Amino acid sequence: MSLRIIVVLAVLTGVTGSPSVTIRPVADSADMSTAHPNSVPETVEETEIFGQAELFEEEEAEEDVMATGELNPNHYPAQRAAKVVQHYLNTRYGSPYRLFGLQRVHSGNAEDVADSRRKYQLEISVQEMIGNTTEKCSAEVIFARGEQRSAQVQASCEALHKIDTKAQEEEFYQKYKKNPSLLSAQYLPDSYGHIEPDMKPLWHLGTVASSFIMLNESTENTLYNMAQVANVTQLPTENDQLKFDYHIALHEMVSQEIIHWKLLFTWSPAEGVKVLQMEQLPHCHDCEKPPNTN
Ligand SMILES: *[C@@H]1O[C@H](CO)[C@@H](O)[C@H](O)[C@H]1NC(C)=O
Ligand SMILES: *[C@@H]1O[C@H](CO)[C@@H](O)[C@H](O)[C@H]1NC(C)=O
Ligand SMILES: *[C@@H]1O[C@H](CO)[C@@H](O)[C@H](O)[C@H]1NC(C)=O
């Protein structure tokens, strides 16, 4: 009798154990190739948690969430926090001719602080993508856990003010301010990764404006990148501010999701980007991939 129970138990364990091992969020390989190199190990690591016994699960989950102390600069926790600094710099200093990208994390440190918040201290290099200059920044990013509140960022960079883009910005401003027919464009870049040279400032401006969304949406567990401008429509200039309606696609690399947003904002050389409205759009399968534009 007791033997039979043991056998049944063993079978049950076998049955409940094995399917969980095979559960894997299968990301399609095309998407993976565009992902950050660290996204693969991260997915595997998180997946493997499901394969462990419950006790193990708790330990690993905790370890995964709280990378504390000195961080490996190439691993996800440091990279994710550093990416938020990139978005912050774009919201503060970005323009159609000034766009920042994270180049490298040199060092990072994370700690728990009051009110169950988490503080990251980082030394990073950022690249100004248009003039192709690189500079070092010291930054602090504070995430409020479990709250719908965006990260607080402070950053001090060596020589941001040395990048002078005034003349180009003024030219762009005058061109579109006087535009007799309001501009509209779609798919920047197109499905071949191409952007017409005169559309590039609009791609840069859309990326800068998208950083407002990505800064607001980022948590310790996200890694957002700008994927594409689905379309952009210029609206009539108001109070000397150029006004644009953008539909953009963001790529969240941890979940491998493409997320669409509508973004209404103004821009002028003097005022920079001012977001009037940001709205997440429902998932839409037809717009996940831009159609081939021949
Ligand atoms: C940017 O500058 C670096 C050197 O500072 C150079 O190696 C690299 O090729 C440049 N990239 C582009 C896209 O011009
Ligand atoms: C930023 O995100 C929060 C939710 O996380 C939202 O309540 C808030 O409206 C957003 N800010 C803007 C400007 O949309
Ligand atoms: C812009 O793109 C969005 C999302 O792909 C779509 O819903 C909208 O109709 C498009 N607008 C224009 C003017 O093409």
PDB file of C-alpha atoms in Angstrom, residues 13 52 65-66 182 189 207 231 250 256:
ATOM      1  CA  THR A  13       6.469  14.692  -9.415  1.00  0.00           C
ATOM      2  CA  GLN A  52      13.358  24.750 -10.357  1.00  0.00           C
ATOM      3  CA  VAL A  65      15.782  41.400  -8.934  1.00  0.00           C
ATOM      4  CA  MET A  66      18.309  42.773  -6.509  1.00  0.00           C
ATOM      5  CA  LEU A 182       2.707  70.694 -43.951  1.00  0.00           C
ATOM      6  CA  PRO A 189      13.512  53.928 -41.316  1.00  0.00           C
ATOM      7  CA  THR A 207      13.751  59.654 -31.234  1.00  0.00           C
ATOM      8  CA  ASN A 231       4.414  58.094 -39.420  1.00  0.00           C
ATOM      9  CA  LEU A 250       9.362  51.183 -29.353  1.00  0.00           C
ATOM     10  CA  GLN A 256      10.777  41.473 -26.862  1.00  0.00           C
TER      11      GLN A 256
END
